[in-house]
Structure formats: C-alpha cells, structure tokens
PDB file of N, CA and C in Angstrom:
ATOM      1  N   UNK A   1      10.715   9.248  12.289  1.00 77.00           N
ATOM      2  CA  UNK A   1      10.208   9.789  11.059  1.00 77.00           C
ATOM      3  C   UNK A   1      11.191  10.856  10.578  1.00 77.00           C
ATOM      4  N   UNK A   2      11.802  10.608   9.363  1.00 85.00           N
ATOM      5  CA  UNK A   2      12.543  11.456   8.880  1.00 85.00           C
ATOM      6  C   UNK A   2      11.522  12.684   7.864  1.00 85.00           C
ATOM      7  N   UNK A   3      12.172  13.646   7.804  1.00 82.00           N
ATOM      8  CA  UNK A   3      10.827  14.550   6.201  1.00 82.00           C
ATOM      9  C   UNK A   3      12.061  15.609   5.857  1.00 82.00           C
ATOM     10  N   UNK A   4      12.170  15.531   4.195  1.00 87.00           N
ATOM     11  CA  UNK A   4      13.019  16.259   3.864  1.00 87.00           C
ATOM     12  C   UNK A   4      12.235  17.025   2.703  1.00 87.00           C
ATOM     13  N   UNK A   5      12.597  18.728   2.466  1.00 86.00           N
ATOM     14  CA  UNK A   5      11.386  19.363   2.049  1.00 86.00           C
ATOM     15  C   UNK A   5      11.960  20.281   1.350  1.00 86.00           C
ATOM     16  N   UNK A   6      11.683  20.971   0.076  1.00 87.00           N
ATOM     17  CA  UNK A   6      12.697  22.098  -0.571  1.00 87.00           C
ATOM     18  C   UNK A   6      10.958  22.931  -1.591  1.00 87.00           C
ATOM     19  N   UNK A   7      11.225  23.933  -1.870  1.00 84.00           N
ATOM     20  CA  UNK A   7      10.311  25.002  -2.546  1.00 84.00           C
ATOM     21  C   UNK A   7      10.274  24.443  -4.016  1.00 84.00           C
ATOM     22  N   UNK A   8       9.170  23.657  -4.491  1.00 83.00           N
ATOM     23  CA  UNK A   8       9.128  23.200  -6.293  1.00 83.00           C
ATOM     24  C   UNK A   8       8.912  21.999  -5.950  1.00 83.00           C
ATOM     25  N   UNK A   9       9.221  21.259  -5.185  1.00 88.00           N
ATOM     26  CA  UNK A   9       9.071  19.671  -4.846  1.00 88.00           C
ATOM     27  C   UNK A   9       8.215  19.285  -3.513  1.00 88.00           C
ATOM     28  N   UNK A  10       8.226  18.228  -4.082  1.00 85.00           N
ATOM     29  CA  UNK A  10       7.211  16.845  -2.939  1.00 85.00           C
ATOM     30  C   UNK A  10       8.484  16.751  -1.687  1.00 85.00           C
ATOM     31  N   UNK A  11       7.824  16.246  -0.554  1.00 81.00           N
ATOM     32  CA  UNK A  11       8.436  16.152   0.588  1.00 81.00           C
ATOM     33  C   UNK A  11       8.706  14.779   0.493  1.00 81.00           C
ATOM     34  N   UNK A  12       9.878  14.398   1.046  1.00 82.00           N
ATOM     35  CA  UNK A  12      10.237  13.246   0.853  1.00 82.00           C
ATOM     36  C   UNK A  12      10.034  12.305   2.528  1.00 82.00           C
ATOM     37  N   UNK A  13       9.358  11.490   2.260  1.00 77.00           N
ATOM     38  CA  UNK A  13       8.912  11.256   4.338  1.00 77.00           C
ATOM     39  C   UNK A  13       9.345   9.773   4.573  1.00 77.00           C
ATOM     40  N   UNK A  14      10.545   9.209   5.357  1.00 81.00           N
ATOM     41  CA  UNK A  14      10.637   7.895   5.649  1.00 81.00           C
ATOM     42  C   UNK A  14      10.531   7.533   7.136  1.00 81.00           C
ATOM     43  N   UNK A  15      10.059   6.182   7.379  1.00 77.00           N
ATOM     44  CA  UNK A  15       9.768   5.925   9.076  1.00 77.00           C
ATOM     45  C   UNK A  15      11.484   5.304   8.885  1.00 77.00           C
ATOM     46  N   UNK A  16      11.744   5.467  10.060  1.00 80.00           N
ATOM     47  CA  UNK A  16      12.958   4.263   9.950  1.00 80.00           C
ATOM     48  C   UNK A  16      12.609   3.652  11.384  1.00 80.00           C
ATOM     49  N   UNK A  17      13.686   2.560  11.701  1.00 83.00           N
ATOM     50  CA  UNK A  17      13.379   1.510  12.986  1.00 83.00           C
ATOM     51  C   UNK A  17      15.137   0.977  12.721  1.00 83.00           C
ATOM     52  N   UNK A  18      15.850   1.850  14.163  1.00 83.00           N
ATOM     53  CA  UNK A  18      16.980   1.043  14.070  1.00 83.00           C
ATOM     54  C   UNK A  18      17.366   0.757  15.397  1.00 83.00           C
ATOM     55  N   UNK A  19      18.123  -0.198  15.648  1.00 88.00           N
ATOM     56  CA  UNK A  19      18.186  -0.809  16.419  1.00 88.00           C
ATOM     57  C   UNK A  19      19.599  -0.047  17.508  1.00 88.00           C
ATOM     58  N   UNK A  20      20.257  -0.545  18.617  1.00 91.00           N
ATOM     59  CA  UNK A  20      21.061   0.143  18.888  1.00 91.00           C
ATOM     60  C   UNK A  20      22.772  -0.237  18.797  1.00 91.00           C
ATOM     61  N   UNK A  21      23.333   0.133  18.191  1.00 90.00           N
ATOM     62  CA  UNK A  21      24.475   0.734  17.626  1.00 90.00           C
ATOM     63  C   UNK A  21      24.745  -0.080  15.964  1.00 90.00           C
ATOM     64  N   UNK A  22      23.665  -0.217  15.484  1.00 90.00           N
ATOM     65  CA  UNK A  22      23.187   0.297  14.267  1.00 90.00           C
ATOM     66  C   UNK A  22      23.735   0.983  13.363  1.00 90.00           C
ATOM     67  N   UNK A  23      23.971   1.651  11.966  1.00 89.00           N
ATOM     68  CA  UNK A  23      24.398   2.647  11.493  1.00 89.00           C
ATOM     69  C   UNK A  23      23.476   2.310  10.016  1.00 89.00           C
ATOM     70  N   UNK A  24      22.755   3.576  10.186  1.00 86.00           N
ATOM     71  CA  UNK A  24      21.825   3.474   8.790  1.00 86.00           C
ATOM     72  C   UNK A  24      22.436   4.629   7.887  1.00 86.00           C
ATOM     73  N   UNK A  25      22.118   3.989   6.647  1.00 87.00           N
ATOM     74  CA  UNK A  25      22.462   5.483   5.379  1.00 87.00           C
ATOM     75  C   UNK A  25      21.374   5.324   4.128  1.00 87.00           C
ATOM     76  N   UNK A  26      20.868   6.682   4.229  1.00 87.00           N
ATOM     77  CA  UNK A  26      19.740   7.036   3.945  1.00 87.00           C
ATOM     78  C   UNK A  26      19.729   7.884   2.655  1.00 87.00           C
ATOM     79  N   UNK A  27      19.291   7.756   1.595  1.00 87.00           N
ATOM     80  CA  UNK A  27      19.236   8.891   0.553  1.00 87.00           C
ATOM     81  C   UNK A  27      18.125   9.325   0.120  1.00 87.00           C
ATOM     82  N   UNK A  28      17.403  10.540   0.142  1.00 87.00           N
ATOM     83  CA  UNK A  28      16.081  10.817   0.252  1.00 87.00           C
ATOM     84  C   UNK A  28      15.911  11.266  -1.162  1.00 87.00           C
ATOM     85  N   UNK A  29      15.103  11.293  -2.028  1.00 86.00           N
ATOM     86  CA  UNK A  29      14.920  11.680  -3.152  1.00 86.00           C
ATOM     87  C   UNK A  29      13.296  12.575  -3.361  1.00 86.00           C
ATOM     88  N   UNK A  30      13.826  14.267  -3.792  1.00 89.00           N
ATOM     89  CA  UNK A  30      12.514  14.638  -3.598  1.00 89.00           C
ATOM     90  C   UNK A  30      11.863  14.803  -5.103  1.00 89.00           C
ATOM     91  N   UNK A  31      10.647  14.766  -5.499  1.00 87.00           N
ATOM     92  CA  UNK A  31      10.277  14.192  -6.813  1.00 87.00           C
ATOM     93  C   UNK A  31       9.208  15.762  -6.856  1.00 87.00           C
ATOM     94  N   UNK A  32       9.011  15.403  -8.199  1.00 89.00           N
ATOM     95  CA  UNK A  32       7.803  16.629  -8.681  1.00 89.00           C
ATOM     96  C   UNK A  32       6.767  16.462  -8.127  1.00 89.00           C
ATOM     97  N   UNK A  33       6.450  17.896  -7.723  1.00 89.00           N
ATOM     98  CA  UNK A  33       5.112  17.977  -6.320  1.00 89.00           C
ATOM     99  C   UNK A  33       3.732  17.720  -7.391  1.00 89.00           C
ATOM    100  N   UNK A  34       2.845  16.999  -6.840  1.00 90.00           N
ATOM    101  CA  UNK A  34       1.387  17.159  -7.284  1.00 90.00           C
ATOM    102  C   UNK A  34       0.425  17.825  -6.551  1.00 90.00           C
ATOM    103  N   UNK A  35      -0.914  17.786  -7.373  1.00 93.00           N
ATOM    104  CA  UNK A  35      -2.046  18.690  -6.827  1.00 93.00           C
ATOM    105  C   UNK A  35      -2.798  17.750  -6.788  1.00 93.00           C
ATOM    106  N   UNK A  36      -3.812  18.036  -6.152  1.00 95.00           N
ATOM    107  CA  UNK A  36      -4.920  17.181  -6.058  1.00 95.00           C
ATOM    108  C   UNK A  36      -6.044  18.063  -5.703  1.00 95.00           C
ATOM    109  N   UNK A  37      -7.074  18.532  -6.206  1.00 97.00           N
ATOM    110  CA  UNK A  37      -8.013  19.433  -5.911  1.00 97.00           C
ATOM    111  C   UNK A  37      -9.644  18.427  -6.056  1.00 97.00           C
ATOM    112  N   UNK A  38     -10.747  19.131  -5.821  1.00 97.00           N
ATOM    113  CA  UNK A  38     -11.987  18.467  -5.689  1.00 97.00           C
ATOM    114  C   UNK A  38     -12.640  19.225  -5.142  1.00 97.00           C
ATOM    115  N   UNK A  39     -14.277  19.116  -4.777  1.00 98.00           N
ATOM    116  CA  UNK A  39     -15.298  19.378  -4.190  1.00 98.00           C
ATOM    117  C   UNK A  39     -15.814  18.519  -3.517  1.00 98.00           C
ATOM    118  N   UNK A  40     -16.599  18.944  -2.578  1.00 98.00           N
ATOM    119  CA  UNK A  40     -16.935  17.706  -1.665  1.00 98.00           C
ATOM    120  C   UNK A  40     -18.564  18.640  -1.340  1.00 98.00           C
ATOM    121  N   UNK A  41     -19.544  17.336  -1.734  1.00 97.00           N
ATOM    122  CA  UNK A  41     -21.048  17.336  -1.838  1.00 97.00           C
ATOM    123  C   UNK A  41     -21.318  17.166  -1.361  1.00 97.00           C
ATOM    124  N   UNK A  42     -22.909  16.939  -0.845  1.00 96.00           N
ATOM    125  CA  UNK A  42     -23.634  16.118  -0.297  1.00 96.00           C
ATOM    126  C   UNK A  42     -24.759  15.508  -1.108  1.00 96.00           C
ATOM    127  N   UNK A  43     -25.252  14.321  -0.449  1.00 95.00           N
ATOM    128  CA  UNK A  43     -26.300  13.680  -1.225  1.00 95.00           C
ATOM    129  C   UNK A  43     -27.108  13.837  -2.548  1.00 95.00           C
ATOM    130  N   UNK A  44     -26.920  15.578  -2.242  1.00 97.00           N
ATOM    131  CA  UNK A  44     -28.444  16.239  -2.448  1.00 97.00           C
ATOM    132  C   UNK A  44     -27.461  17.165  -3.540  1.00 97.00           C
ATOM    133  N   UNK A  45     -26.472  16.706  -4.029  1.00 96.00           N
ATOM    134  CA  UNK A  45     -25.395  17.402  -4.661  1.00 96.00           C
ATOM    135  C   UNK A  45     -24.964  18.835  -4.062  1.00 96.00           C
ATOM    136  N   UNK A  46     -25.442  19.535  -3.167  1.00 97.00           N
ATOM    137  CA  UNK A  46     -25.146  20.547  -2.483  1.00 97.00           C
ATOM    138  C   UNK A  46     -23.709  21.049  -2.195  1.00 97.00           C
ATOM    139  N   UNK A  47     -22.921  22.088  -2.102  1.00 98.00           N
ATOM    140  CA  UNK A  47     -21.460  21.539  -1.798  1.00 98.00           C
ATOM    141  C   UNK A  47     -21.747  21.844  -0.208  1.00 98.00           C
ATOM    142  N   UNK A  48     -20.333  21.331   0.664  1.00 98.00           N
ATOM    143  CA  UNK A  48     -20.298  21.047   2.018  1.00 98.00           C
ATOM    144  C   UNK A  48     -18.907  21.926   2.163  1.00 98.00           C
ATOM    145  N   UNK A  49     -19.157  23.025   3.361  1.00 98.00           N
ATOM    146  CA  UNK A  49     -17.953  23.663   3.425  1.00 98.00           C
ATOM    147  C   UNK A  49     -17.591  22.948   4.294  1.00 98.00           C
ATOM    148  N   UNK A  50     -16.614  23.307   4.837  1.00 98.00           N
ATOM    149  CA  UNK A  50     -15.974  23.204   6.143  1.00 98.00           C
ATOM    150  C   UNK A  50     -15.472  21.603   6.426  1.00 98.00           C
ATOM    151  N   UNK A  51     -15.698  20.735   5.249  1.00 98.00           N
ATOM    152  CA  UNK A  51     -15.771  19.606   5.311  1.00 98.00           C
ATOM    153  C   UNK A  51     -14.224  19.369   5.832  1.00 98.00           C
ATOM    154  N   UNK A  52     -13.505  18.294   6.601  1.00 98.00           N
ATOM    155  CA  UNK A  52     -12.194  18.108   6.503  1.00 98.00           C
ATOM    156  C   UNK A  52     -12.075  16.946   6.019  1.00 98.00           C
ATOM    157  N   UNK A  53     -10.378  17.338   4.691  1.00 97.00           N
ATOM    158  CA  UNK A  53      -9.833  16.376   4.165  1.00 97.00           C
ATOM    159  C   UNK A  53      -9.136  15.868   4.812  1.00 97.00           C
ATOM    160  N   UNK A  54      -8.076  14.581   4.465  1.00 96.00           N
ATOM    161  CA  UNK A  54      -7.259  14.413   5.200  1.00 96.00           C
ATOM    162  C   UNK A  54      -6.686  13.000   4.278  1.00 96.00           C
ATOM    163  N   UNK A  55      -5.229  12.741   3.784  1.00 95.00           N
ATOM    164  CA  UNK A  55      -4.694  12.071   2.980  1.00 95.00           C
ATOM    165  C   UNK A  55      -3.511  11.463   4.161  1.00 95.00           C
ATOM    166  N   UNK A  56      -3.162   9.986   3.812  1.00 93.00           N
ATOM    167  CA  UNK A  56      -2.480   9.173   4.457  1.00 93.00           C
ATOM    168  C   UNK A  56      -1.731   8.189   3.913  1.00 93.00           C
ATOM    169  N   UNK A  57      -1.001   7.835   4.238  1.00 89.00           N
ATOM    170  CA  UNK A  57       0.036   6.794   3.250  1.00 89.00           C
ATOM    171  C   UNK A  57       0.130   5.653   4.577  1.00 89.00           C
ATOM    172  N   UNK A  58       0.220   4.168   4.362  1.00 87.00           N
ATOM    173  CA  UNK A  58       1.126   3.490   5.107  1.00 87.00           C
ATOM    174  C   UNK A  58       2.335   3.028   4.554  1.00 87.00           C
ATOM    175  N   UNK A  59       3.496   2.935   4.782  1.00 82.00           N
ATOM    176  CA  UNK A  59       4.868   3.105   4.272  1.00 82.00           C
ATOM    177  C   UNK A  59       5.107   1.170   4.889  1.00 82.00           C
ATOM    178  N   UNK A  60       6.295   0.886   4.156  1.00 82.00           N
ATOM    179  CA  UNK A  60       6.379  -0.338   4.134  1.00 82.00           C
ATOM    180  C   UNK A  60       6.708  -0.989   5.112  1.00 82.00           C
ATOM    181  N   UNK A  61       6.578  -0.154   6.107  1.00 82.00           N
ATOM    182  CA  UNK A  61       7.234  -0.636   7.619  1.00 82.00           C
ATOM    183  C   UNK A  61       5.510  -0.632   8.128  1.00 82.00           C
ATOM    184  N   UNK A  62       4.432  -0.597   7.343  1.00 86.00           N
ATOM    185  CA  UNK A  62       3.351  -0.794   8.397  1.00 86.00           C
ATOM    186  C   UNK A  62       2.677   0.607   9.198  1.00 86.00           C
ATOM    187  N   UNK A  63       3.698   1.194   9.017  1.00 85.00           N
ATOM    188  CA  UNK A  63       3.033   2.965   9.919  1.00 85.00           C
ATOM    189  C   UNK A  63       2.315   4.025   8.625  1.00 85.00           C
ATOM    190  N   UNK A  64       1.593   3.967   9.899  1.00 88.00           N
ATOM    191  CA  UNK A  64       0.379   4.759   8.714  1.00 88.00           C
ATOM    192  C   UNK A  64       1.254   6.713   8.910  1.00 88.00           C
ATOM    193  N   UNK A  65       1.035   6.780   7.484  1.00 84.00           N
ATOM    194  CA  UNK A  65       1.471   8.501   8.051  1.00 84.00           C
ATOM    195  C   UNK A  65       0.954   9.639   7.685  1.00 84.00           C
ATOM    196  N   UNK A  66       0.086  10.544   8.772  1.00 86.00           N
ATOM    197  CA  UNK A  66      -0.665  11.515   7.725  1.00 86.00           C
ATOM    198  C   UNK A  66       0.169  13.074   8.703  1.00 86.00           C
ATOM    199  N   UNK A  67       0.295  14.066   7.287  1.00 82.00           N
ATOM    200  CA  UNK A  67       1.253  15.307   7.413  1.00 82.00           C
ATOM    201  C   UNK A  67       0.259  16.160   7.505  1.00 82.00           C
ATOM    202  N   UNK A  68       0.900  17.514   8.594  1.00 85.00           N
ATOM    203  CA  UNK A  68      -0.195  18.384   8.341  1.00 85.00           C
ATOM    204  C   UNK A  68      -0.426  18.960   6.744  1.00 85.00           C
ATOM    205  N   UNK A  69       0.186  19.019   6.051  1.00 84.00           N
ATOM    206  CA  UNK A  69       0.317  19.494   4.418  1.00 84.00           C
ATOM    207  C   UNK A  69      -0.334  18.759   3.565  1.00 84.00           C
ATOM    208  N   UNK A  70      -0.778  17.873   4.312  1.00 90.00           N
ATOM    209  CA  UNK A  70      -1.874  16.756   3.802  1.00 90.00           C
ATOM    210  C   UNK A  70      -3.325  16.711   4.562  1.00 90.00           C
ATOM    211  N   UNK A  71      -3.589  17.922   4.845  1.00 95.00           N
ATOM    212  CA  UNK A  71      -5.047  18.070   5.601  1.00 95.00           C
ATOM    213  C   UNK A  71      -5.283  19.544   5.320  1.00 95.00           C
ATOM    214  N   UNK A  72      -7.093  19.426   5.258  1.00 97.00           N
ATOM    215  CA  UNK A  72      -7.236  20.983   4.572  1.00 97.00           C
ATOM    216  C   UNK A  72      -9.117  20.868   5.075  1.00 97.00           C
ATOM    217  N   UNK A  73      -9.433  22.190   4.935  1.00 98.00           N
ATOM    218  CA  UNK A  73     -10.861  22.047   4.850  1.00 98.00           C
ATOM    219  C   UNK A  73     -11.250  22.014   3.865  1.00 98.00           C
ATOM    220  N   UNK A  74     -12.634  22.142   3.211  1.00 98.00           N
ATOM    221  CA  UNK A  74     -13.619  22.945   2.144  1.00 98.00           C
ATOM    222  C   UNK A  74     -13.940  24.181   2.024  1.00 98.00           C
ATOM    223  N   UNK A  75     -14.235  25.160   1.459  1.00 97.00           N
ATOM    224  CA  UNK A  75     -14.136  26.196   1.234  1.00 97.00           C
ATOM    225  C   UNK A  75     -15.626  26.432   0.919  1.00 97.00           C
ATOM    226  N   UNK A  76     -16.512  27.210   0.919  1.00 95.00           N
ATOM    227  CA  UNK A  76     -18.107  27.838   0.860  1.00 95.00           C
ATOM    228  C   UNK A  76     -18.423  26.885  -0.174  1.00 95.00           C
ATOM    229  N   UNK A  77     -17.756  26.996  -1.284  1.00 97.00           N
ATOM    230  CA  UNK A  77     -18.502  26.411  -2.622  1.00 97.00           C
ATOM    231  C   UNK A  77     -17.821  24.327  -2.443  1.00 97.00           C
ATOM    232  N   UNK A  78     -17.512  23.735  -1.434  1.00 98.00           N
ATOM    233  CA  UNK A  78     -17.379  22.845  -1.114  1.00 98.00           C
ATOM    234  C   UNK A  78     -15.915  22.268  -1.553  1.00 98.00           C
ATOM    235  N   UNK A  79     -15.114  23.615  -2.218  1.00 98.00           N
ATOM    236  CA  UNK A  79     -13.883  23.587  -3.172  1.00 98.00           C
ATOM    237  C   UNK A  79     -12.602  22.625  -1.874  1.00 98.00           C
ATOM    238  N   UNK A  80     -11.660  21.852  -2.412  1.00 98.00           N
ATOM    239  CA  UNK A  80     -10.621  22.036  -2.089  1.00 98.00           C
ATOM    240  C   UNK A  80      -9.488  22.005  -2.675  1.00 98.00           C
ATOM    241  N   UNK A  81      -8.061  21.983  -2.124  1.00 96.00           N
ATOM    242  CA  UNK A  81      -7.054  21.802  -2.958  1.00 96.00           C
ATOM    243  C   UNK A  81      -5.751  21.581  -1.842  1.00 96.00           C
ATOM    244  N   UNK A  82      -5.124  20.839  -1.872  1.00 94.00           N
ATOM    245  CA  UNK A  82      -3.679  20.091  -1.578  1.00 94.00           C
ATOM    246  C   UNK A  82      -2.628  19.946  -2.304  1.00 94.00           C
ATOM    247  N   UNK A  83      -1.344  21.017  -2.453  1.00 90.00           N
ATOM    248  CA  UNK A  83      -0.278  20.844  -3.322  1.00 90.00           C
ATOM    249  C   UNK A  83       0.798  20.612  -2.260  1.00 90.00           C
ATOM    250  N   UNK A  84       1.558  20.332  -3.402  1.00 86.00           N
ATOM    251  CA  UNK A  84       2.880  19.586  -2.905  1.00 86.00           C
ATOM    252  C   UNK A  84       3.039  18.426  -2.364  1.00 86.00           C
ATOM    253  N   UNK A  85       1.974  17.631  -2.843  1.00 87.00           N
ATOM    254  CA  UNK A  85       1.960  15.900  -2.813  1.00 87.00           C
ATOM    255  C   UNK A  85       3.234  15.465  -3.763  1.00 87.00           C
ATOM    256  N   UNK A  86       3.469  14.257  -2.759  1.00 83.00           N
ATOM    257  CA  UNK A  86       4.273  13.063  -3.433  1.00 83.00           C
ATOM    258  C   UNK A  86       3.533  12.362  -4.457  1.00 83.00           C
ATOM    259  N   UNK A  87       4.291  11.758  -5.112  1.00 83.00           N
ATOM    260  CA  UNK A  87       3.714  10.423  -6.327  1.00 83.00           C
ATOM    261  C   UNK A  87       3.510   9.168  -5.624  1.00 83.00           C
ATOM    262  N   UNK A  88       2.807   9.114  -4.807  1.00 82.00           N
ATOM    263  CA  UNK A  88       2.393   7.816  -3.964  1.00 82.00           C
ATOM    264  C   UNK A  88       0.731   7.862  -3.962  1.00 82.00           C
ATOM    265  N   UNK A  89       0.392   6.354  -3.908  1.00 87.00           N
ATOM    266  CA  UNK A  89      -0.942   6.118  -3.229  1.00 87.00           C
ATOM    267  C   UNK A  89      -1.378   7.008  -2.142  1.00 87.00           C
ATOM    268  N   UNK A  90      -2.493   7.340  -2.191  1.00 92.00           N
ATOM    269  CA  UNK A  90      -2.755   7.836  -0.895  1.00 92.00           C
ATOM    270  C   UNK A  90      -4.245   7.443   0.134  1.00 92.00           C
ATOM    271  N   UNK A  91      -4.397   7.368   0.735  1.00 94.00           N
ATOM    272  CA  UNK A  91      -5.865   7.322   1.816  1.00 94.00           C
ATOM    273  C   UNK A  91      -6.268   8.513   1.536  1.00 94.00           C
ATOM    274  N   UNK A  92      -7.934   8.819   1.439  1.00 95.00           N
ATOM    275  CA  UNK A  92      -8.374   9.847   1.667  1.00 95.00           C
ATOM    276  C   UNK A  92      -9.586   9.652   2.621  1.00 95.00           C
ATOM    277  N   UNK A  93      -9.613  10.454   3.107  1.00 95.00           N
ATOM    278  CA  UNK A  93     -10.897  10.752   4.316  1.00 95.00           C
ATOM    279  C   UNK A  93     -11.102  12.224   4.126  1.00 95.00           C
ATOM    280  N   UNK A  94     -12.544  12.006   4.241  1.00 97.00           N
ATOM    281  CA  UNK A  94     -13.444  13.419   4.020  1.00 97.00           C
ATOM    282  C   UNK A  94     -14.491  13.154   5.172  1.00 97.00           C
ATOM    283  N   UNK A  95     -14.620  14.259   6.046  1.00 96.00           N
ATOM    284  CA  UNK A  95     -15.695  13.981   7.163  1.00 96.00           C
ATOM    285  C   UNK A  95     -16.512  15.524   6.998  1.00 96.00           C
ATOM    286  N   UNK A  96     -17.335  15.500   6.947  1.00 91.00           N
ATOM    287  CA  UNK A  96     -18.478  16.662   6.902  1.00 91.00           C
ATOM    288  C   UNK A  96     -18.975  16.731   8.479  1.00 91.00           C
TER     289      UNK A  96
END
C-alpha cells in the first residue's frame, strides 16, 4: 500500500502487487479534498452519539481499503464530519 498526502488535498492511496525483479513506475495524483458530514439517528429520530463511522473503498486490484482518516465517531447531537476525502466511491458503515 502506497499513501501520498500534502495539507489542501485528498490523499492519494494505491495497493500495488509486484512481482520479483519487477520494476514499477508510479505517478500519484493528489486531487481536491472533500467533506462529507451527517448525523446519525435512531429509529425514534433521536441522535446517537458515539456512533462509529467508517468509509472504505475496494481499489481495482480487489483489496478493500479503509484509512484511519476515514473513521470518526458521533458527537452528543449525533453530528459527524470527515475531511480530506478523495473523489471516489466510498462504503459507509455506521454501527451504534
């Protein structure tokens, strides 16, 4: 797992798989960071603190990949928020 990371931008994250004596060349491109914020309820519309998020990508090699910068709790009023996302699909899981 490569991760290349700079202050204003998205992290750039590739699996690689090389074989041996191999020679790979790689150019990482880091793109404008996103946010992604929300609340997280319950049934009863209530908010849920402490809930944990947690966002995941599988990359085209099949490996699923989740970053710590991509996991967070809820906050009293059930608030959350995750910056410095990539422009990719993502998995989300929320467990209360």
């Amino acid at each position: 797992m490569i991760r290349a990371e700079h202050a204003g931008f998205a992290p750039a994250v590739v699996a690689l798989e090389a074989k041996a004596g191999e020679e790979l060349r790689l150019d990482l491109r880091l793109g404008e960071a996103r946010l992604l914020s929300g609340r997280v309820v319950g049934e009863d519309g209530r908010p849920i603190a402490g809930a944990s998020i947690e966002l995941s990508i599988t990359t085209p090699n099949g490996y699923s990949v989740t970053l710590p910068a991509w996991q967070t709790k809820s906050h009293e009023e059930g608030r959350f928020e995750l910056s410095g996302l990539p422009e990719l699909a993502f998995y989300m899981s929320v467990t209360a």
